[in-house]
mmCIF file of C-alpha atoms and ligand atoms in Angstrom:
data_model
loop_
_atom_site.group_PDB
_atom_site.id
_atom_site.type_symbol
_atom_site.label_atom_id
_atom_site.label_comp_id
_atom_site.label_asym_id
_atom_site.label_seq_id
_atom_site.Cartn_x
_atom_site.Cartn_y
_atom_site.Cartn_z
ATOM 1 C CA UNK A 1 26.847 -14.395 -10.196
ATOM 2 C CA UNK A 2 24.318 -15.187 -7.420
ATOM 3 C CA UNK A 3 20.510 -15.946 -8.723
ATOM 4 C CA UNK A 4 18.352 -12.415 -9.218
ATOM 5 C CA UNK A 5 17.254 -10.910 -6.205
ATOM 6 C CA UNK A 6 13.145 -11.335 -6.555
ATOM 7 C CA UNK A 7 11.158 -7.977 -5.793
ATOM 8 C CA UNK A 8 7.553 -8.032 -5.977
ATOM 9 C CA UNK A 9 6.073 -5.125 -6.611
ATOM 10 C CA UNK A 10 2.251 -4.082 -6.465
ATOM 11 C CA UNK A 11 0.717 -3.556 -10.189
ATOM 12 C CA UNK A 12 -0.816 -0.412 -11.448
ATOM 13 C CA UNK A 13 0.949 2.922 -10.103
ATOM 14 C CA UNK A 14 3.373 2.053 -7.850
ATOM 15 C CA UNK A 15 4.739 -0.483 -10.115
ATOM 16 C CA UNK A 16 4.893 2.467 -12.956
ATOM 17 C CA UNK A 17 7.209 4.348 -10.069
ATOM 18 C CA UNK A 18 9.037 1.488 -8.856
ATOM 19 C CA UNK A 19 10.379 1.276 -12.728
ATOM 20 C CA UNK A 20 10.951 4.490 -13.012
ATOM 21 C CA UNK A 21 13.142 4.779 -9.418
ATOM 22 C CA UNK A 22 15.236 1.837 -10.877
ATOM 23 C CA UNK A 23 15.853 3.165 -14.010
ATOM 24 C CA UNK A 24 17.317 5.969 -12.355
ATOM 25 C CA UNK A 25 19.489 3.618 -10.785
ATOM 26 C CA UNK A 26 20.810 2.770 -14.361
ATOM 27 C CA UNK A 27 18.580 -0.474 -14.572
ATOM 28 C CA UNK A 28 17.485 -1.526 -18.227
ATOM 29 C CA UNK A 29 13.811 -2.299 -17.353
ATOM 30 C CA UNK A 30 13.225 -2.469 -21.351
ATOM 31 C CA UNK A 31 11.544 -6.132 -20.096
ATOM 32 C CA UNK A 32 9.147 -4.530 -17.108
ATOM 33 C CA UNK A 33 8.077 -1.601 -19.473
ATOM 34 C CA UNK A 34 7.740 -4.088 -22.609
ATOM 35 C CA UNK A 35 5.798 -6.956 -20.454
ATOM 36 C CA UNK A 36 2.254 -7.981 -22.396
ATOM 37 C CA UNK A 37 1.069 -10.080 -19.778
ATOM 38 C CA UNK A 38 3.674 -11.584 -18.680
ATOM 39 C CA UNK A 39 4.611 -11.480 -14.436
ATOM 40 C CA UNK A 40 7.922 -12.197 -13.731
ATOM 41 C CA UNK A 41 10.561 -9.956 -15.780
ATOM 42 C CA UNK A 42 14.181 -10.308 -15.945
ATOM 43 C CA UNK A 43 15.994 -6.489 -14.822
ATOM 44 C CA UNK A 44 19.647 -8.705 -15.689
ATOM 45 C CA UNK A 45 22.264 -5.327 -15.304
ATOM 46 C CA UNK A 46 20.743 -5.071 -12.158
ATOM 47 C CA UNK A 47 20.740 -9.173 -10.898
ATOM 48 C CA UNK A 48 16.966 -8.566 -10.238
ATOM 49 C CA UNK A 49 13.958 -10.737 -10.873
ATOM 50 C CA UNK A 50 10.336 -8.325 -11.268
ATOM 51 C CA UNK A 51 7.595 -10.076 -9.554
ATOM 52 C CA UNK A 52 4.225 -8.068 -10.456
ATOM 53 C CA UNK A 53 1.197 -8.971 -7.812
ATOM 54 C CA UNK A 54 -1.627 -7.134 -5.992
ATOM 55 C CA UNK A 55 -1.071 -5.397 -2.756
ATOM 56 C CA UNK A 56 -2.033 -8.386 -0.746
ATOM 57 C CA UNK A 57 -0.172 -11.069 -2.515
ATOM 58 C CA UNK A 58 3.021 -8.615 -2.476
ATOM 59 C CA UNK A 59 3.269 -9.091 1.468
ATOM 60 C CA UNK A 60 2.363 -13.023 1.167
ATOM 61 C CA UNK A 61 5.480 -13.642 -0.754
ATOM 62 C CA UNK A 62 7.716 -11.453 0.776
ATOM 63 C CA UNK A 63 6.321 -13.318 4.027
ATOM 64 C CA UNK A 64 7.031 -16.902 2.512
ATOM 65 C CA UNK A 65 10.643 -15.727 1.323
ATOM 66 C CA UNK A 66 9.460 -16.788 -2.072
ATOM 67 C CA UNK A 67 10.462 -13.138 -2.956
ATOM 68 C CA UNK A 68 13.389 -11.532 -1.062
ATOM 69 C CA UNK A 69 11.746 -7.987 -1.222
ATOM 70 C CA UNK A 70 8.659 -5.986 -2.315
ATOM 71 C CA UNK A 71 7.232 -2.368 -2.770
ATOM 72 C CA UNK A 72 3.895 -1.931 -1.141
ATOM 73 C CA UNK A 73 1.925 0.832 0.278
ATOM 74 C CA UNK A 74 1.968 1.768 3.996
ATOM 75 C CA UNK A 75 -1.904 1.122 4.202
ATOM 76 C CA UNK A 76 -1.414 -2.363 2.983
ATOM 77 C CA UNK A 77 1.531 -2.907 5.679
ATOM 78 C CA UNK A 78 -0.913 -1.482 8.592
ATOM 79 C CA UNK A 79 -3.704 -3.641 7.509
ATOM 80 C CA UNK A 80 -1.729 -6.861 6.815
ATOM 81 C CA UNK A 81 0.725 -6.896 9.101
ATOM 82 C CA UNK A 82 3.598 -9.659 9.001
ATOM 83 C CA UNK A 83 6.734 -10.652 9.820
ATOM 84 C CA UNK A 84 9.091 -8.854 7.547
ATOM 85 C CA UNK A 85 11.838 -5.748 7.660
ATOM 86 C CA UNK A 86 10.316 -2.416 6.370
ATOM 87 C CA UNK A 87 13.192 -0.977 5.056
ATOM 88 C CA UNK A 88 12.641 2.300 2.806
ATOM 89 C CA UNK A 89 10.032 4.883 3.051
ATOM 90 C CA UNK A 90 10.153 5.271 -1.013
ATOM 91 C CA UNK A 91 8.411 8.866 -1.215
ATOM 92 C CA UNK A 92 6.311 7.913 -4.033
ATOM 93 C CA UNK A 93 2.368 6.531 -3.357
ATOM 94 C CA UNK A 94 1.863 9.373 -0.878
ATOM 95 C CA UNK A 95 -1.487 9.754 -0.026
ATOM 96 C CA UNK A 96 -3.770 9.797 3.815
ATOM 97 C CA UNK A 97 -6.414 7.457 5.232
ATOM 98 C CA UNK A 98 -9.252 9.493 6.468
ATOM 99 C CA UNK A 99 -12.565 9.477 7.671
ATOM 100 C CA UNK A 100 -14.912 11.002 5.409
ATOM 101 C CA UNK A 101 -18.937 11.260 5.702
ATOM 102 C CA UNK A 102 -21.287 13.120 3.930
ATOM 103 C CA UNK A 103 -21.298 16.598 3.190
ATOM 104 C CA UNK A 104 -22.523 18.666 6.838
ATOM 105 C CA UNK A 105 -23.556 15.353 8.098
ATOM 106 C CA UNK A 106 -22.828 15.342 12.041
ATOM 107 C CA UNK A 107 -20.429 11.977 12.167
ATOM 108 C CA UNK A 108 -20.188 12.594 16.073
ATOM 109 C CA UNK A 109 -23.231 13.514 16.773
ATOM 110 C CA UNK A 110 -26.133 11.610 18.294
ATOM 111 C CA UNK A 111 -25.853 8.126 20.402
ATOM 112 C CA UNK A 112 -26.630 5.861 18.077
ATOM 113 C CA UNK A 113 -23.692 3.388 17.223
ATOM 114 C CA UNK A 114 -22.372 4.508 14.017
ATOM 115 C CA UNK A 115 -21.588 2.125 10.756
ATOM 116 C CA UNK A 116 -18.163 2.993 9.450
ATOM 117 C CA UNK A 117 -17.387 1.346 5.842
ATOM 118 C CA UNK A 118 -14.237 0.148 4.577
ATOM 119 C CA UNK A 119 -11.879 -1.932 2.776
ATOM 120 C CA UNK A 120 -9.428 -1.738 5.865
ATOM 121 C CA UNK A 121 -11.395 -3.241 8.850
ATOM 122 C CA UNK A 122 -8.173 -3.279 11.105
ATOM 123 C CA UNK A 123 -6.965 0.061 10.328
ATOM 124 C CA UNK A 124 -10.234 1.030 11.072
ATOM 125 C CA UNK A 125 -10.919 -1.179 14.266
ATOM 126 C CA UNK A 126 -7.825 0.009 15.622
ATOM 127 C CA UNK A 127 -8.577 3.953 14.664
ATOM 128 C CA UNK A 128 -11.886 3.549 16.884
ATOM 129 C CA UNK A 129 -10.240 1.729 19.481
ATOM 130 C CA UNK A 130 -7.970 4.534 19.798
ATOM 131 C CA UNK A 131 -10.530 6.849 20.263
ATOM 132 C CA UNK A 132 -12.539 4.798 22.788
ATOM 133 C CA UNK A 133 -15.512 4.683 20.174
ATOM 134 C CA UNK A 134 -17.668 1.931 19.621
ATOM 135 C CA UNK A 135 -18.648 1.358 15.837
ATOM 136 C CA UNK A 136 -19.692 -1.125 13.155
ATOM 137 C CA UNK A 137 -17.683 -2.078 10.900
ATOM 138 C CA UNK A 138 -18.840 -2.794 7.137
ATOM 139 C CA UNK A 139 -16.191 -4.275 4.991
ATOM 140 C CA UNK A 140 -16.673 -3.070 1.355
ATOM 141 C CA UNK A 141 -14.554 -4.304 -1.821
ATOM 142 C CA UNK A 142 -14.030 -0.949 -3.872
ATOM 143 C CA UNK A 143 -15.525 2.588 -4.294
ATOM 144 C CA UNK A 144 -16.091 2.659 -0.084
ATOM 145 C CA UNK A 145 -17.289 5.898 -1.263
ATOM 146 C CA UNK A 146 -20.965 4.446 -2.430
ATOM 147 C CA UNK A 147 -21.694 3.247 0.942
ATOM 148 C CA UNK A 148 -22.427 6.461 2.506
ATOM 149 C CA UNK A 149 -24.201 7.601 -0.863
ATOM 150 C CA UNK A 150 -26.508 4.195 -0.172
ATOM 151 C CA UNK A 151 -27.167 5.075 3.369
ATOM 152 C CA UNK A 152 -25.287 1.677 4.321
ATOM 153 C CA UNK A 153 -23.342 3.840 6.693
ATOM 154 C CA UNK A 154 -22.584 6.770 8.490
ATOM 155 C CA UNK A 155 -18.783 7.052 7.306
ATOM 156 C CA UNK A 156 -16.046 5.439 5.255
ATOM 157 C CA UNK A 157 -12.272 5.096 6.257
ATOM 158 C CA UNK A 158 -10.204 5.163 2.998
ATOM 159 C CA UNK A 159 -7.412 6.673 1.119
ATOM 160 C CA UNK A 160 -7.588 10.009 0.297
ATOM 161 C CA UNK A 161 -4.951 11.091 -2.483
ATOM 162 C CA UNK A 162 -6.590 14.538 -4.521
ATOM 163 C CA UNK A 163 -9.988 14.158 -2.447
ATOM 164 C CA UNK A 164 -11.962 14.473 -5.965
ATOM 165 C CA UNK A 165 -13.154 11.000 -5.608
ATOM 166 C CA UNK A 166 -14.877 12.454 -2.412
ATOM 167 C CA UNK A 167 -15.932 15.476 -3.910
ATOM 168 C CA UNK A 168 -17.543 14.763 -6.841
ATOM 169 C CA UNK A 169 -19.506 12.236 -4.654
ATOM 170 C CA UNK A 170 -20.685 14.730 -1.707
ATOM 171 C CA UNK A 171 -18.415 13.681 0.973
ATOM 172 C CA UNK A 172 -16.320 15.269 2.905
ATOM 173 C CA UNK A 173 -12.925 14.483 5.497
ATOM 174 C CA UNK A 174 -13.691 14.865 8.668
ATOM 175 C CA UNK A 175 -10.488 13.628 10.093
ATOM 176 C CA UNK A 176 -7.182 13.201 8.597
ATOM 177 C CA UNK A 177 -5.819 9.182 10.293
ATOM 178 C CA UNK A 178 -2.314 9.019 8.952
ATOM 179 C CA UNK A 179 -0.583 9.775 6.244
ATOM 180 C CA UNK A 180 0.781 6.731 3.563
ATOM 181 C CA UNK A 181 3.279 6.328 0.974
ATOM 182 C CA UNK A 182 5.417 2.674 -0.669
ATOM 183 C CA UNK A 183 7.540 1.451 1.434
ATOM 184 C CA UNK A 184 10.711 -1.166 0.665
ATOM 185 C CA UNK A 185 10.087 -4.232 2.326
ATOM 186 C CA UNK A 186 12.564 -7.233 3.192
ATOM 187 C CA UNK A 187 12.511 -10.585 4.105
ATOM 188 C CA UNK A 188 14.059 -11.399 7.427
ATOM 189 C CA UNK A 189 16.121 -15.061 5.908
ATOM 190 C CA UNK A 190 16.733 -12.727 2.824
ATOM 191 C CA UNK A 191 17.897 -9.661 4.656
ATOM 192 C CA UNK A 192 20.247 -12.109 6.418
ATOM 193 C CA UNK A 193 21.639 -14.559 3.833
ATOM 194 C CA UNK A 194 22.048 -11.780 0.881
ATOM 195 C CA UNK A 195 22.228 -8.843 3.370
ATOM 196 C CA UNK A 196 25.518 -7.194 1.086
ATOM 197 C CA UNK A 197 23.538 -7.481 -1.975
ATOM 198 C CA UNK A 198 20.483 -5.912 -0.318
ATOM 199 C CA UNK A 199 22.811 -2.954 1.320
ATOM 200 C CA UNK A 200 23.951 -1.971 -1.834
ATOM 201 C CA UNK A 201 20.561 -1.594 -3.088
ATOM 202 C CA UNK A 202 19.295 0.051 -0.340
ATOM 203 C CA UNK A 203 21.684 2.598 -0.185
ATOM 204 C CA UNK A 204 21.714 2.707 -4.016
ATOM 205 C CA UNK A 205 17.927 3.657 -3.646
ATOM 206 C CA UNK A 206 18.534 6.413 -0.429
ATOM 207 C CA UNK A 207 21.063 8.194 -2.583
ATOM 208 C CA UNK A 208 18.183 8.298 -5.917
ATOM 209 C CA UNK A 209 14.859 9.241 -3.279
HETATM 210 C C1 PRP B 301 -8.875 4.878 -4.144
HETATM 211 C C2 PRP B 301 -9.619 5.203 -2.856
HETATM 212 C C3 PRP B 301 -10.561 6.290 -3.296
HETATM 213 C C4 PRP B 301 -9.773 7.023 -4.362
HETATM 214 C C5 PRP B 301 -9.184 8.273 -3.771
HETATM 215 O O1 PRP B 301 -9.661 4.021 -4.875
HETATM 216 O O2 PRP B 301 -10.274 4.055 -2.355
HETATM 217 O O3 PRP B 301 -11.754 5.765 -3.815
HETATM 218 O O4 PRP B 301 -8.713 6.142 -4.786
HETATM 219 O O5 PRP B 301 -8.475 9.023 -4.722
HETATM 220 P P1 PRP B 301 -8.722 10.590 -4.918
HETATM 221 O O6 PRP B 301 -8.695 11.227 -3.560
HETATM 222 O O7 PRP B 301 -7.560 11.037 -5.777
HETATM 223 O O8 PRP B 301 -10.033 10.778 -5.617
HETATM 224 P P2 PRP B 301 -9.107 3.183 -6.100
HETATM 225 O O9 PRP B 301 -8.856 4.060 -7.274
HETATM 226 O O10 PRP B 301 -7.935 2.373 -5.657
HETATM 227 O O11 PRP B 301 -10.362 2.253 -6.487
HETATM 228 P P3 PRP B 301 -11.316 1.327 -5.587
HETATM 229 O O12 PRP B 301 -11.979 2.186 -4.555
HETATM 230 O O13 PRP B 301 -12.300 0.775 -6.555
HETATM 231 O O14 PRP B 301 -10.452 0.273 -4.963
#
């Protein structure tokens, strides 16, 4: 038998769906479930190798071919880019990116340059550009949502999934950007040099999605 196919997948709740999407393929992930703190985990009756990383790193090694695939979210894919085949629009992860401010606060009013924070600079650069609007652009770790709240900005650009998070903190969407959910990505040497082995999953996962 040929050495495991490696799949990286991003910890926390995508990895909890990935799981459960191959063991509806039939996979034994007894090892994944069972893990402690372990990070790479043997799935053996399906040849595959479980590679648990953040969102980031996921797209690093599928980049360096060190892993032949990964599950990541769409938003990571915008904002990373990369060289790499996106293969499989899983379903699971869905959620938007969207611009929120506070509650009855005019975003697009007034001339003054607005301050948009974020923990996706590019997505957001690129959202502006789009629009033909100049703004500053704050990059923020985590809870974007405090920045606002602070009066470090105007606005945040960040996934929405329930919009509680929002809610519960006085802000409100003002504009949906685009929607996200995980996504199946490939290496391009992988995709050529085990591209049967790959197929099978592929299609294996289409028929289960
Ligand atoms: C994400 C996102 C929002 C929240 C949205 O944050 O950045 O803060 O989830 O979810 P909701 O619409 O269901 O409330 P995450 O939990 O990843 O934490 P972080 O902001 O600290 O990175």
């Amino acid at each position: 038998m040929n050495k495991p196919l490696r799949i990286a997948l991003t910890k926390g709740r995508l990895e909890k769906d990935t799981v459960g999407l191959l063991e509806k393929l039939g996979y034994d992930c007894t090892a994944v479930r069972e893990k402690g703190r372990k990070l790479i985990l043997p799935v053996p009756d399906g040849n595959l190798e479980v590679v648990l990383a953040k969102a980031n790193d996921v797209i690093t090694y599928v980049e360096h071919g060190v892993c032949d695939m990964g599950v990541v979210g769409k938003d990571t894919i915008m904002e990373m880019q990369g060289t790499f085949f996106e293969l499989v629009d899983l379903g699971f992860g869905r959620c938007r990116f969207a611009l929120a401010a506070k509650k009855g606060s005019p975003f697009y009013g007034g001339y003054k340059v607005k301050t948009v924070a974020t923990k996706y600079p590019t997505i957001t650069r690129n959202y502006f550009e789009s629009k033909g609007m100049d703004v500053d652009i704050v990059k923020i770790e985590g809870s974007v949502e405090l920045a606002p709240l602070l009066e470090l900005a105007d606005g945040i650009v960040d996934i929405v999934e329930t919009g509680t998070t929002l809610k519960e903190n006085g802000l409100e969407v003002i504009e949906d950007i685009v929607p996200v959910s995980a996504r199946l990505i490939v290496n391009t040497v992988s995709m050529k040099l085990r591209q049967a082995e790959i197929e099978n999953l592929v299609a294996l996962i289409e028929k289960n999605i």
